PDB file of C-alpha atoms in Angstrom:
ATOM      1  CA  MET A  21     -19.198  11.701  15.985  1.00  0.00           C
ATOM      2  CA  ALA A  22     -19.698   8.184  14.730  1.00  0.00           C
ATOM      3  CA  THR A  23     -18.428   6.850  11.457  1.00  0.00           C
ATOM      4  CA  LEU A  24     -20.902   6.227   8.675  1.00  0.00           C
ATOM      5  CA  SER A  25     -20.965   4.462   5.339  1.00  0.00           C
ATOM      6  CA  ALA A  26     -23.971   4.532   3.054  1.00  0.00           C
ATOM      7  CA  THR A  27     -25.010   4.198  -0.561  1.00  0.00           C
ATOM      8  CA  THR A  28     -27.643   6.269  -2.314  1.00  0.00           C
ATOM      9  CA  PRO A  29     -28.903   6.242  -5.906  1.00  0.00           C
ATOM     10  CA  ALA A  30     -26.889   8.636  -8.027  1.00  0.00           C
ATOM     11  CA  LEU A  31     -29.883  10.758  -8.998  1.00  0.00           C
ATOM     12  CA  VAL A  32     -28.068  14.100  -8.823  1.00  0.00           C
ATOM     13  CA  PRO A  33     -24.748  13.668 -10.676  1.00  0.00           C
ATOM     14  CA  GLY A  34     -23.822  17.332 -10.239  1.00  0.00           C
ATOM     15  CA  ALA A  35     -24.088  17.107  -6.447  1.00  0.00           C
ATOM     16  CA  VAL A  36     -21.956  13.967  -6.402  1.00  0.00           C
ATOM     17  CA  GLN A  37     -19.302  15.641  -8.546  1.00  0.00           C
ATOM     18  CA  ASP A  38     -19.261  18.628  -6.185  1.00  0.00           C
ATOM     19  CA  LEU A  39     -18.700  16.311  -3.200  1.00  0.00           C
ATOM     20  CA  GLU A  40     -15.957  14.422  -5.060  1.00  0.00           C
ATOM     21  CA  ALA A  41     -14.230  17.672  -5.916  1.00  0.00           C
ATOM     22  CA  SER A  42     -14.460  18.994  -2.343  1.00  0.00           C
ATOM     23  CA  HIS A  43     -11.732  16.542  -1.232  1.00  0.00           C
ATOM     24  CA  VAL A  44     -12.542  16.872   2.461  1.00  0.00           C
ATOM     25  CA  LYS A  45     -10.467  14.734   4.780  1.00  0.00           C
ATOM     26  CA  GLY A  46     -12.483  11.787   6.090  1.00  0.00           C
ATOM     27  CA  LEU A  47     -15.132  12.129   3.370  1.00  0.00           C
ATOM     28  CA  ASP A  48     -15.003   9.744   0.429  1.00  0.00           C
ATOM     29  CA  VAL A  49     -17.666  10.043  -2.275  1.00  0.00           C
ATOM     30  CA  ARG A  50     -17.618   8.007  -5.460  1.00  0.00           C
ATOM     31  CA  ILE A  51     -19.875   6.248  -7.931  1.00  0.00           C
ATOM     32  CA  ASN A  52     -19.537   2.509  -7.347  1.00  0.00           C
ATOM     33  CA  GLU A  53     -19.775  -0.311  -9.868  1.00  0.00           C
ATOM     34  CA  LEU A  54     -23.571  -0.519  -9.474  1.00  0.00           C
ATOM     35  CA  GLY A  55     -24.046   3.142 -10.336  1.00  0.00           C
ATOM     36  CA  PHE A  56     -24.755   4.243  -6.764  1.00  0.00           C
ATOM     37  CA  ALA A  57     -23.197   7.186  -4.980  1.00  0.00           C
ATOM     38  CA  ALA A  58     -21.206   5.639  -2.122  1.00  0.00           C
ATOM     39  CA  ILE A  59     -20.625   8.084   0.743  1.00  0.00           C
ATOM     40  CA  ARG A  60     -18.119   7.171   3.425  1.00  0.00           C
ATOM     41  CA  LEU A  61     -17.805   9.497   6.423  1.00  0.00           C
ATOM     42  CA  HIS A  62     -14.961   8.933   8.892  1.00  0.00           C
ATOM     43  CA  PHE A  63     -14.663  10.541  12.336  1.00  0.00           C
ATOM     44  CA  SER A  64     -11.543  12.437  11.182  1.00  0.00           C
ATOM     45  CA  CYS A  65     -13.888  14.603   9.086  1.00  0.00           C
ATOM     46  CA  ASP A  66     -14.629  16.431  12.360  1.00  0.00           C
ATOM     47  CA  PRO A  67     -11.662  18.785  12.953  1.00  0.00           C
ATOM     48  CA  LEU A  68     -11.999  18.302  16.725  1.00  0.00           C
ATOM     49  CA  LYS A  69     -11.336  14.569  16.223  1.00  0.00           C
ATOM     50  CA  ASP A  70      -8.523  14.916  13.689  1.00  0.00           C
ATOM     51  CA  ILE A  71      -5.309  13.905  15.457  1.00  0.00           C
ATOM     52  CA  ASN A  72      -3.293  15.277  12.503  1.00  0.00           C
ATOM     53  CA  HIS A  73      -4.915  18.712  12.572  1.00  0.00           C
ATOM     54  CA  PRO A  74      -2.455  21.490  11.631  1.00  0.00           C
ATOM     55  CA  ASP A  75      -3.419  23.466  14.753  1.00  0.00           C
ATOM     56  CA  PRO A  76      -1.375  21.902  17.612  1.00  0.00           C
ATOM     57  CA  ALA A  77      -3.974  22.810  20.262  1.00  0.00           C
ATOM     58  CA  ILE A  78      -6.764  21.086  18.316  1.00  0.00           C
ATOM     59  CA  ALA A  79      -4.510  18.111  17.587  1.00  0.00           C
ATOM     60  CA  VAL A  80      -3.830  17.661  21.318  1.00  0.00           C
ATOM     61  CA  GLN A  81      -7.551  17.713  22.133  1.00  0.00           C
ATOM     62  CA  ALA A  82      -8.255  15.290  19.294  1.00  0.00           C
ATOM     63  CA  GLN A  83      -5.540  12.938  20.578  1.00  0.00           C
ATOM     64  CA  LYS A  84      -7.131  12.936  24.030  1.00  0.00           C
ATOM     65  CA  TRP A  85     -10.490  12.051  22.476  1.00  0.00           C
ATOM     66  CA  PHE A  86      -8.867   9.336  20.364  1.00  0.00           C
ATOM     67  CA  ASP A  87      -7.037   7.742  23.325  1.00  0.00           C
ATOM     68  CA  ARG A  88     -10.169   7.833  25.459  1.00  0.00           C
ATOM     69  CA  THR A  89     -12.355   6.330  22.732  1.00  0.00           C
ATOM     70  CA  ARG A  90      -9.785   3.770  21.598  1.00  0.00           C
ATOM     71  CA  ALA A  91      -9.579   2.393  25.135  1.00  0.00           C
ATOM     72  CA  LEU A  92     -13.246   1.406  24.869  1.00  0.00           C
ATOM     73  CA  PHE A  93     -12.395  -1.043  22.076  1.00  0.00           C
ATOM     74  CA  PRO A  94      -9.755  -3.490  23.359  1.00  0.00           C
ATOM     75  CA  ASP A  95     -10.276  -5.730  20.337  1.00  0.00           C
ATOM     76  CA  GLU A  96      -8.487  -4.443  17.236  1.00  0.00           C
ATOM     77  CA  THR A  97     -11.025  -5.987  14.857  1.00  0.00           C
ATOM     78  CA  THR A  98     -13.975  -4.412  16.651  1.00  0.00           C
ATOM     79  CA  TRP A  99     -12.317  -0.999  16.519  1.00  0.00           C
ATOM     80  CA  ALA A 100     -11.621  -1.460  12.806  1.00  0.00           C
ATOM     81  CA  GLN A 101     -15.228  -2.373  12.076  1.00  0.00           C
ATOM     82  CA  GLU A 102     -17.012   0.101  14.337  1.00  0.00           C
ATOM     83  CA  MET A 103     -14.796   3.185  14.172  1.00  0.00           C
ATOM     84  CA  GLU A 104     -12.630   2.822  11.061  1.00  0.00           C
ATOM     85  CA  ILE A 105     -15.536   1.787   8.780  1.00  0.00           C
ATOM     86  CA  ASN A 106     -13.539  -1.281   7.853  1.00  0.00           C
ATOM     87  CA  PHE A 107     -15.728  -3.832   6.095  1.00  0.00           C
ATOM     88  CA  TRP A 108     -12.645  -5.503   4.678  1.00  0.00           C
ATOM     89  CA  VAL A 109     -11.522  -7.472   7.728  1.00  0.00           C
ATOM     90  CA  ALA A 110     -10.807 -10.959   6.394  1.00  0.00           C
ATOM     91  CA  SER A 111     -10.015 -14.171   8.233  1.00  0.00           C
ATOM     92  CA  GLY A 112      -6.350 -14.195   9.126  1.00  0.00           C
ATOM     93  CA  GLN A 113      -3.835 -11.749  10.526  1.00  0.00           C
ATOM     94  CA  ARG A 114      -3.375  -8.349   8.905  1.00  0.00           C
ATOM     95  CA  VAL A 115       0.013  -7.962   7.240  1.00  0.00           C
ATOM     96  CA  TYR A 116       0.251  -4.331   8.374  1.00  0.00           C
ATOM     97  CA  PRO A 117      -1.622  -4.047  11.705  1.00  0.00           C
ATOM     98  CA  GLU A 118       0.028  -0.676  12.439  1.00  0.00           C
ATOM     99  CA  PHE A 119      -1.892   0.935   9.559  1.00  0.00           C
ATOM    100  CA  HIS A 120      -4.736   3.155  10.792  1.00  0.00           C
ATOM    101  CA  GLU A 121      -7.025   5.195   8.612  1.00  0.00           C
ATOM    102  CA  SER A 122      -7.004   8.099  11.049  1.00  0.00           C
ATOM    103  CA  THR A 123      -3.191   8.279  10.835  1.00  0.00           C
ATOM    104  CA  HIS A 124      -2.168   7.124   7.375  1.00  0.00           C
ATOM    105  CA  VAL A 125      -5.071   8.214   5.147  1.00  0.00           C
ATOM    106  CA  ARG A 126      -5.564  11.784   3.982  1.00  0.00           C
ATOM    107  CA  PRO A 127      -6.366  13.709   0.790  1.00  0.00           C
ATOM    108  CA  LEU A 128      -3.121  14.250  -1.107  1.00  0.00           C
ATOM    109  CA  GLU A 129      -2.196  17.020  -3.493  1.00  0.00           C
ATOM    110  CA  TYR A 130      -0.318  16.253  -6.699  1.00  0.00           C
ATOM    111  CA  ARG A 131       2.905  18.292  -6.985  1.00  0.00           C
ATOM    112  CA  ASN A 132       3.553  19.305 -10.578  1.00  0.00           C
ATOM    113  CA  ARG A 133       7.291  19.899 -10.043  1.00  0.00           C
ATOM    114  CA  LYS A 134       8.001  16.541  -8.427  1.00  0.00           C
ATOM    115  CA  VAL A 135       8.828  13.313 -10.222  1.00  0.00           C
ATOM    116  CA  ILE A 136       5.957  10.826 -10.406  1.00  0.00           C
ATOM    117  CA  TYR A 137       6.903   7.244  -9.566  1.00  0.00           C
ATOM    118  CA  ARG A 138       5.003   4.277 -10.975  1.00  0.00           C
ATOM    119  CA  ALA A 139       5.352   0.702  -9.707  1.00  0.00           C
ATOM    120  CA  TRP A 140       4.189  -2.123 -11.978  1.00  0.00           C
ATOM    121  CA  ASP A 141       3.025  -5.601 -11.048  1.00  0.00           C
ATOM    122  CA  PHE A 142       2.485  -7.753 -14.125  1.00  0.00           C
ATOM    123  CA  GLY A 143      -0.014 -10.547 -14.522  1.00  0.00           C
ATOM    124  CA  TRP A 144      -3.040 -11.590 -16.510  1.00  0.00           C
ATOM    125  CA  HIS A 145      -5.635 -11.712 -13.720  1.00  0.00           C
ATOM    126  CA  ALA A 146      -5.118  -8.318 -12.084  1.00  0.00           C
ATOM    127  CA  PRO A 147      -2.141  -6.257 -13.287  1.00  0.00           C
ATOM    128  CA  ALA A 148      -1.560  -3.261 -11.041  1.00  0.00           C
ATOM    129  CA  CYS A 149       0.228   0.065 -11.229  1.00  0.00           C
ATOM    130  CA  LEU A 150       0.710   2.224  -8.149  1.00  0.00           C
ATOM    131  CA  ILE A 151       1.399   5.946  -8.629  1.00  0.00           C
ATOM    132  CA  GLY A 152       3.118   8.093  -5.998  1.00  0.00           C
ATOM    133  CA  GLN A 153       5.467  10.944  -5.206  1.00  0.00           C
ATOM    134  CA  VAL A 154       7.958  11.835  -2.474  1.00  0.00           C
ATOM    135  CA  ASP A 155       7.273  15.045  -0.550  1.00  0.00           C
ATOM    136  CA  PRO A 156       9.912  17.529   0.741  1.00  0.00           C
ATOM    137  CA  LYS A 157      10.035  15.640   4.063  1.00  0.00           C
ATOM    138  CA  ASP A 158      10.865  12.344   2.304  1.00  0.00           C
ATOM    139  CA  ARG A 159       7.407  10.901   2.870  1.00  0.00           C
ATOM    140  CA  LEU A 160       5.934   8.497   0.325  1.00  0.00           C
ATOM    141  CA  LEU A 161       2.621   9.819  -0.981  1.00  0.00           C
ATOM    142  CA  LEU A 162       0.459   7.201  -2.710  1.00  0.00           C
ATOM    143  CA  LEU A 163      -1.798   9.156  -5.024  1.00  0.00           C
ATOM    144  CA  ARG A 164      -3.469   6.793  -7.448  1.00  0.00           C
ATOM    145  CA  GLU A 165      -3.765   3.181  -8.517  1.00  0.00           C
ATOM    146  CA  VAL A 166      -4.695   1.538 -11.802  1.00  0.00           C
ATOM    147  CA  ILE A 167      -5.999  -2.028 -11.621  1.00  0.00           C
ATOM    148  CA  GLY A 168      -6.577  -4.181 -14.688  1.00  0.00           C
ATOM    149  CA  ARG A 169      -8.633  -7.293 -15.156  1.00  0.00           C
ATOM    150  CA  GLN A 170      -7.673 -10.055 -17.557  1.00  0.00           C
ATOM    151  CA  GLN A 171      -5.459  -7.825 -19.670  1.00  0.00           C
ATOM    152  CA  THR A 172      -2.199  -8.379 -21.470  1.00  0.00           C
ATOM    153  CA  THR A 173       0.741  -6.224 -20.486  1.00  0.00           C
ATOM    154  CA  ALA A 174       0.383  -4.139 -23.655  1.00  0.00           C
ATOM    155  CA  GLN A 175      -3.320  -3.495 -23.053  1.00  0.00           C
ATOM    156  CA  PHE A 176      -2.803  -2.614 -19.403  1.00  0.00           C
ATOM    157  CA  ALA A 177       0.167  -0.338 -20.113  1.00  0.00           C
ATOM    158  CA  ALA A 178      -1.900   1.542 -22.703  1.00  0.00           C
ATOM    159  CA  ASP A 179      -4.600   2.113 -20.070  1.00  0.00           C
ATOM    160  CA  VAL A 180      -2.037   3.411 -17.558  1.00  0.00           C
ATOM    161  CA  ILE A 181      -0.547   5.791 -20.119  1.00  0.00           C
ATOM    162  CA  ALA A 182      -4.013   7.123 -20.958  1.00  0.00           C
ATOM    163  CA  GLN A 183      -4.922   7.625 -17.296  1.00  0.00           C
ATOM    164  CA  CYS A 184      -1.646   9.386 -16.499  1.00  0.00           C
ATOM    165  CA  ALA A 185      -2.133  11.707 -19.490  1.00  0.00           C
ATOM    166  CA  LYS A 186      -5.589  12.538 -18.120  1.00  0.00           C
ATOM    167  CA  TRP A 187      -4.520  13.004 -14.495  1.00  0.00           C
ATOM    168  CA  TYR A 188      -1.119  14.646 -15.074  1.00  0.00           C
ATOM    169  CA  PRO A 189      -1.096  16.396 -18.468  1.00  0.00           C
ATOM    170  CA  ASN A 190       2.231  17.918 -19.552  1.00  0.00           C
ATOM    171  CA  HIS A 191       4.018  16.754 -16.417  1.00  0.00           C
ATOM    172  CA  ALA A 192       7.420  18.410 -16.900  1.00  0.00           C
ATOM    173  CA  ALA A 193       9.167  16.599 -14.037  1.00  0.00           C
ATOM    174  CA  GLY A 194       8.614  13.284 -15.797  1.00  0.00           C
ATOM    175  CA  PHE A 195       7.924   9.726 -14.680  1.00  0.00           C
ATOM    176  CA  GLU A 196      10.194   7.072 -13.215  1.00  0.00           C
ATOM    177  CA  ASP A 197       9.093   3.445 -13.276  1.00  0.00           C
ATOM    178  CA  VAL A 198       9.998   0.410 -11.190  1.00  0.00           C
ATOM    179  CA  CYS A 199       8.820  -3.150 -11.629  1.00  0.00           C
ATOM    180  CA  ASP A 200       9.148  -6.731 -10.514  1.00  0.00           C
ATOM    181  CA  PRO A 201      12.439  -8.364 -11.572  1.00  0.00           C
ATOM    182  CA  ALA A 202      10.267 -11.234 -12.833  1.00  0.00           C
ATOM    183  CA  GLY A 203       9.262  -8.898 -15.648  1.00  0.00           C
ATOM    184  CA  GLN A 204      12.556  -9.875 -17.283  1.00  0.00           C
ATOM    185  CA  GLN A 205      11.253 -13.407 -17.752  1.00  0.00           C
ATOM    186  CA  ALA A 206       9.425 -14.412 -20.906  1.00  0.00           C
ATOM    187  CA  ARG A 207       6.167 -16.108 -20.097  1.00  0.00           C
ATOM    188  CA  PRO A 208       3.329 -17.212 -22.350  1.00  0.00           C
ATOM    189  CA  VAL A 209      -0.055 -15.588 -21.806  1.00  0.00           C
ATOM    190  CA  ALA A 210      -3.291 -16.965 -23.197  1.00  0.00           C
ATOM    191  CA  ASN A 211      -4.096 -13.866 -25.227  1.00  0.00           C
ATOM    192  CA  GLU A 212      -0.545 -13.011 -26.342  1.00  0.00           C
ATOM    193  CA  LYS A 213       0.841 -14.719 -29.416  1.00  0.00           C
ATOM    194  CA  ASN A 214       4.533 -14.377 -28.548  1.00  0.00           C
ATOM    195  CA  GLU A 215       6.497 -15.004 -25.391  1.00  0.00           C
ATOM    196  CA  THR A 216       7.665 -11.427 -24.906  1.00  0.00           C
ATOM    197  CA  ARG A 217       9.185 -10.072 -21.744  1.00  0.00           C
ATOM    198  CA  ASP A 218       6.943  -7.598 -19.939  1.00  0.00           C
ATOM    199  CA  VAL A 219       9.771  -5.069 -19.734  1.00  0.00           C
ATOM    200  CA  GLU A 220      10.297  -5.220 -23.479  1.00  0.00           C
ATOM    201  CA  ILE A 221       6.608  -4.470 -24.001  1.00  0.00           C
ATOM    202  CA  LEU A 222       6.867  -1.392 -21.778  1.00  0.00           C
ATOM    203  CA  THR A 223      10.050  -0.292 -23.496  1.00  0.00           C
ATOM    204  CA  GLY A 224       8.266  -0.417 -26.840  1.00  0.00           C
ATOM    205  CA  LEU A 225       5.706   2.026 -25.392  1.00  0.00           C
ATOM    206  CA  GLY A 226       8.361   4.457 -24.176  1.00  0.00           C
ATOM    207  CA  ILE A 227       8.390   3.255 -20.551  1.00  0.00           C
ATOM    208  CA  PHE A 228      11.793   2.233 -19.173  1.00  0.00           C
ATOM    209  CA  PRO A 229      11.337   0.568 -15.760  1.00  0.00           C
ATOM    210  CA  LYS A 230      14.086  -0.195 -13.287  1.00  0.00           C
ATOM    211  CA  TRP A 231      14.198  -3.041 -10.812  1.00  0.00           C
ATOM    212  CA  GLU A 232      16.196  -4.255  -7.846  1.00  0.00           C
ATOM    213  CA  TYR A 233      17.475  -7.804  -7.571  1.00  0.00           C
ATOM    214  CA  GLY A 234      18.042  -9.590  -4.288  1.00  0.00           C
ATOM    215  CA  TRP A 235      14.896  -8.470  -2.460  1.00  0.00           C
ATOM    216  CA  SER A 236      12.608 -11.089  -0.986  1.00  0.00           C
ATOM    217  CA  ARG A 237       8.943 -10.420  -0.300  1.00  0.00           C
ATOM    218  CA  LYS A 238       9.737 -10.291   3.402  1.00  0.00           C
ATOM    219  CA  ASP A 239      12.420  -7.660   2.767  1.00  0.00           C
ATOM    220  CA  GLY A 240       9.950  -5.528   0.816  1.00  0.00           C
ATOM    221  CA  ARG A 241       7.327  -5.776   3.550  1.00  0.00           C
ATOM    222  CA  SER A 242       9.904  -4.731   6.133  1.00  0.00           C
ATOM    223  CA  LEU A 243      10.328  -1.437   4.261  1.00  0.00           C
ATOM    224  CA  VAL A 244       6.574  -0.826   4.354  1.00  0.00           C
ATOM    225  CA  HIS A 245       6.594  -1.500   8.104  1.00  0.00           C
ATOM    226  CA  GLN A 246       9.316   1.138   8.489  1.00  0.00           C
ATOM    227  CA  LEU A 247       7.261   3.684   6.569  1.00  0.00           C
ATOM    228  CA  LEU A 248       4.161   3.066   8.685  1.00  0.00           C
ATOM    229  CA  ARG A 249       5.957   3.780  11.962  1.00  0.00           C
ATOM    230  CA  LEU A 250       5.505   7.212  13.489  1.00  0.00           C
ATOM    231  CA  ARG A 251       8.400   9.647  13.419  1.00  0.00           C
ATOM    232  CA  THR A 252       9.489  11.807  16.323  1.00  0.00           C
ATOM    233  CA  ASP A 253       6.952  14.413  15.192  1.00  0.00           C
ATOM    234  CA  GLN A 254       4.217  11.720  15.492  1.00  0.00           C
ATOM    235  CA  THR A 255       3.585  11.576  11.757  1.00  0.00           C
ATOM    236  CA  PRO A 256       4.170   8.530   9.522  1.00  0.00           C
ATOM    237  CA  SER A 257       6.458   8.307   6.507  1.00  0.00           C
ATOM    238  CA  LEU A 258       3.640   7.053   4.272  1.00  0.00           C
ATOM    239  CA  TYR A 259       0.290   8.575   3.376  1.00  0.00           C
ATOM    240  CA  VAL A 260      -2.438   7.045   1.219  1.00  0.00           C
ATOM    241  CA  ASP A 261      -5.173   8.858  -0.655  1.00  0.00           C
ATOM    242  CA  ALA A 262      -8.087   6.458  -0.092  1.00  0.00           C
ATOM    243  CA  GLN A 263     -10.132   7.978  -2.899  1.00  0.00           C
ATOM    244  CA  GLY A 264      -7.327   7.496  -5.409  1.00  0.00           C
ATOM    245  CA  CYS A 265      -6.153   4.133  -4.002  1.00  0.00           C
ATOM    246  CA  PRO A 266      -9.261   2.274  -2.746  1.00  0.00           C
ATOM    247  CA  VAL A 267      -7.928  -1.261  -3.367  1.00  0.00           C
ATOM    248  CA  LEU A 268      -4.605  -0.519  -1.658  1.00  0.00           C
ATOM    249  CA  THR A 269      -6.461   0.933   1.326  1.00  0.00           C
ATOM    250  CA  GLN A 270      -8.744  -2.098   1.542  1.00  0.00           C
ATOM    251  CA  GLY A 271      -5.677  -4.324   1.562  1.00  0.00           C
ATOM    252  CA  PHE A 272      -4.123  -2.350   4.407  1.00  0.00           C
ATOM    253  CA  LEU A 273      -7.348  -2.520   6.410  1.00  0.00           C
ATOM    254  CA  GLY A 274      -7.800  -6.265   6.218  1.00  0.00           C
ATOM    255  CA  LYS A 275      -7.949  -7.797   2.735  1.00  0.00           C
ATOM    256  CA  TYR A 276      -4.182  -8.402   2.609  1.00  0.00           C
ATOM    257  CA  VAL A 277      -3.586 -10.929   5.376  1.00  0.00           C
ATOM    258  CA  TYR A 278      -1.589 -13.897   6.546  1.00  0.00           C
ATOM    259  CA  PRO A 279      -4.199 -16.667   6.109  1.00  0.00           C
ATOM    260  CA  GLU A 280      -4.900 -19.161   8.848  1.00  0.00           C
ATOM    261  CA  GLY A 281      -3.412 -22.608   8.533  1.00  0.00           C
ATOM    262  CA  LYS A 282      -5.086 -25.875   9.447  1.00  0.00           C
ATOM    263  CA  ASP A 283      -3.697 -25.607  12.970  1.00  0.00           C
ATOM    264  CA  GLY A 284      -5.315 -22.174  13.433  1.00  0.00           C
ATOM    265  CA  ARG A 285      -2.048 -20.262  13.324  1.00  0.00           C
ATOM    266  CA  ALA A 286      -1.252 -17.633  10.699  1.00  0.00           C
ATOM    267  CA  LYS A 287       0.964 -18.718   7.823  1.00  0.00           C
ATOM    268  CA  ASP A 288       4.378 -17.165   7.228  1.00  0.00           C
ATOM    269  CA  GLU A 289       3.466 -15.623   3.862  1.00  0.00           C
ATOM    270  CA  PRO A 290       0.388 -13.639   2.791  1.00  0.00           C
ATOM    271  CA  ASP A 291      -2.071 -15.008   0.273  1.00  0.00           C
ATOM    272  CA  GLU A 292      -0.545 -13.756  -2.984  1.00  0.00           C
ATOM    273  CA  GLY A 293      -3.449 -15.176  -4.981  1.00  0.00           C
ATOM    274  CA  ASN A 294      -5.945 -12.819  -3.368  1.00  0.00           C
ATOM    275  CA  HIS A 295      -6.487 -10.602  -6.408  1.00  0.00           C
ATOM    276  CA  PRO A 296      -6.424  -7.618  -6.761  1.00  0.00           C
ATOM    277  CA  TRP A 297      -5.306  -6.713  -3.224  1.00  0.00           C
ATOM    278  CA  SER A 298      -2.153  -8.834  -3.317  1.00  0.00           C
ATOM    279  CA  ASP A 299      -1.187  -7.351  -6.695  1.00  0.00           C
ATOM    280  CA  THR A 300      -1.553  -3.771  -5.463  1.00  0.00           C
ATOM    281  CA  HIS A 301       0.568  -4.498  -2.398  1.00  0.00           C
ATOM    282  CA  ALA A 302       3.145  -6.206  -4.581  1.00  0.00           C
ATOM    283  CA  SER A 303       3.399  -2.911  -6.485  1.00  0.00           C
ATOM    284  CA  LEU A 304       3.919  -1.136  -3.162  1.00  0.00           C
ATOM    285  CA  ARG A 305       6.818  -3.477  -2.319  1.00  0.00           C
ATOM    286  CA  TYR A 306       8.488  -2.769  -5.667  1.00  0.00           C
ATOM    287  CA  LEU A 307       8.024   0.955  -5.147  1.00  0.00           C
ATOM    288  CA  CYS A 308       9.617   0.811  -1.694  1.00  0.00           C
ATOM    289  CA  THR A 309      12.543  -1.330  -2.820  1.00  0.00           C
ATOM    290  CA  GLY A 310      13.178   1.026  -5.727  1.00  0.00           C
ATOM    291  CA  LEU A 311      13.071   4.124  -3.508  1.00  0.00           C
ATOM    292  CA  TYR A 312      14.464   2.856  -0.213  1.00  0.00           C
ATOM    293  CA  GLY A 313      17.538   5.083  -0.545  1.00  0.00           C
ATOM    294  CA  VAL A 314      15.456   8.150  -1.408  1.00  0.00           C
ATOM    295  CA  LEU A 315      13.115   7.490   1.524  1.00  0.00           C
ATOM    296  CA  GLY A 316      15.965   6.989   3.991  1.00  0.00           C
ATOM    297  CA  LEU A 317      15.052   3.381   4.765  1.00  0.00           C
ATOM    298  CA  GLN A 318      17.397   0.747   6.117  1.00  0.00           C
ATOM    299  CA  ARG A 319      17.936  -2.459   4.258  1.00  0.00           C
ATOM    300  CA  PHE A 320      18.422  -5.346   6.638  1.00  0.00           C
ATOM    301  CA  ARG A 321      20.516  -8.196   5.348  1.00  0.00           C
ATOM    302  CA  HIS A 322      20.402 -11.388   7.382  1.00  0.00           C
ATOM    303  CA  GLN A 323      23.330 -13.564   6.400  1.00  0.00           C
ATOM    304  CA  PRO A 324      23.481 -17.140   7.660  1.00  0.00           C
ATOM    305  CA  VAL A 325      26.280 -17.955  10.092  1.00  0.00           C
ATOM    306  CA  ILE A 326      28.429 -20.621   8.441  1.00  0.00           C
ATOM    307  CA  PRO A 327      30.989 -22.251  10.749  1.00  0.00           C
ATOM    308  CA  SER A 328      34.518 -22.241   9.376  1.00  0.00           C
ATOM    309  CA  THR A 329      35.310 -25.699  10.782  1.00  0.00           C
ATOM    310  CA  LYS A 330      33.209 -28.771  11.297  1.00  0.00           C
ATOM    311  CA  PRO A 331      32.269 -29.033  15.015  1.00  0.00           C
ATOM    312  CA  GLU A 332      33.028 -32.084  17.062  1.00  0.00           C
ATOM    313  CA  TRP A 333      29.938 -33.709  18.523  1.00  0.00           C
ATOM    314  CA  MET A 334      29.408 -35.604  21.713  1.00  0.00           C
ATOM    315  CA  GLY A 335      26.326 -37.432  22.944  1.00  0.00           C
ATOM    316  CA  TYR A 336      22.758 -36.317  22.169  1.00  0.00           C
ATOM    317  CA  GLY A 337      23.840 -34.048  19.317  1.00  0.00           C
ATOM    318  CA  THR A 338      25.463 -31.418  21.529  1.00  0.00           C
ATOM    319  CA  PRO A 339      28.639 -29.821  20.152  1.00  0.00           C
ATOM    320  CA  VAL A 340      31.733 -29.973  22.315  1.00  0.00           C
ATOM    321  CA  ARG A 341      32.196 -26.703  24.174  1.00  0.00           C
ATOM    322  CA  ARG A 342      35.387 -24.989  23.154  1.00  0.00           C
ATOM    323  CA  LYS A 343      37.672 -23.728  25.901  1.00  0.00           C
TER     324      LYS A 343
END
């Protein structure tokens, strides 16, 4: 069963709504920005090719098919384009090459008795809020995303509040919010009259975010790498709902990359100006750093080795070997 992606005019809205509501794994149906019904069919829609099928016997057969088919595509980019319906492969090296749609993407169910976590990335161009929960097996479930465009923090926060009230009405377990520590800094924005801290704006709306100091971008990405690895039961610690988080998924599949330098080698840091994909993945970093203890992640601290005494040097800059 080959993968397929197509767009058709949205002439039958009722049929499109029925497909959207069906929430079948591997099938993504939505109305795009041009008013077309975009249908995306992945090979995992076939139960016999679903390596995460709940029936162990079917999962084993699907894994054999996957291994046999994957071997026919030695190039990772070709596999992503031909079999993972990935039209988002950009020039550069993917930040998370271990992410695979067949493994990490699935329809996710909202749990009304679990806390909802929201991670905020502030900014005028593309503010982002990532919404997720933690399941009973300590997996991070990324349910929804809200992406703004040229909005102040107050305007964007109002949109997020409205969307959450629509998606999760009367959520008794409540919300917990995390954000970028830079939200404590006052910064002027073209459409805001006062230099007000982003966190203060959220607080005025009844949102009280937390944040963690001392995390670099590299540290945050290391937590995401840990979540993408397979456990002993061959399942990851992170699942994404592609229908609820399309921009995040696109970033995983190839829009969030280490760009190529002039010498042809990948740079050390991703392109953080690649809006809105970089903003959504920044929200993911904040979410992981805020929940790393809950998710059972390890925080690696690399401290520089500082010699206690000044070494004695001999010729050619080589330190004298101590006996």
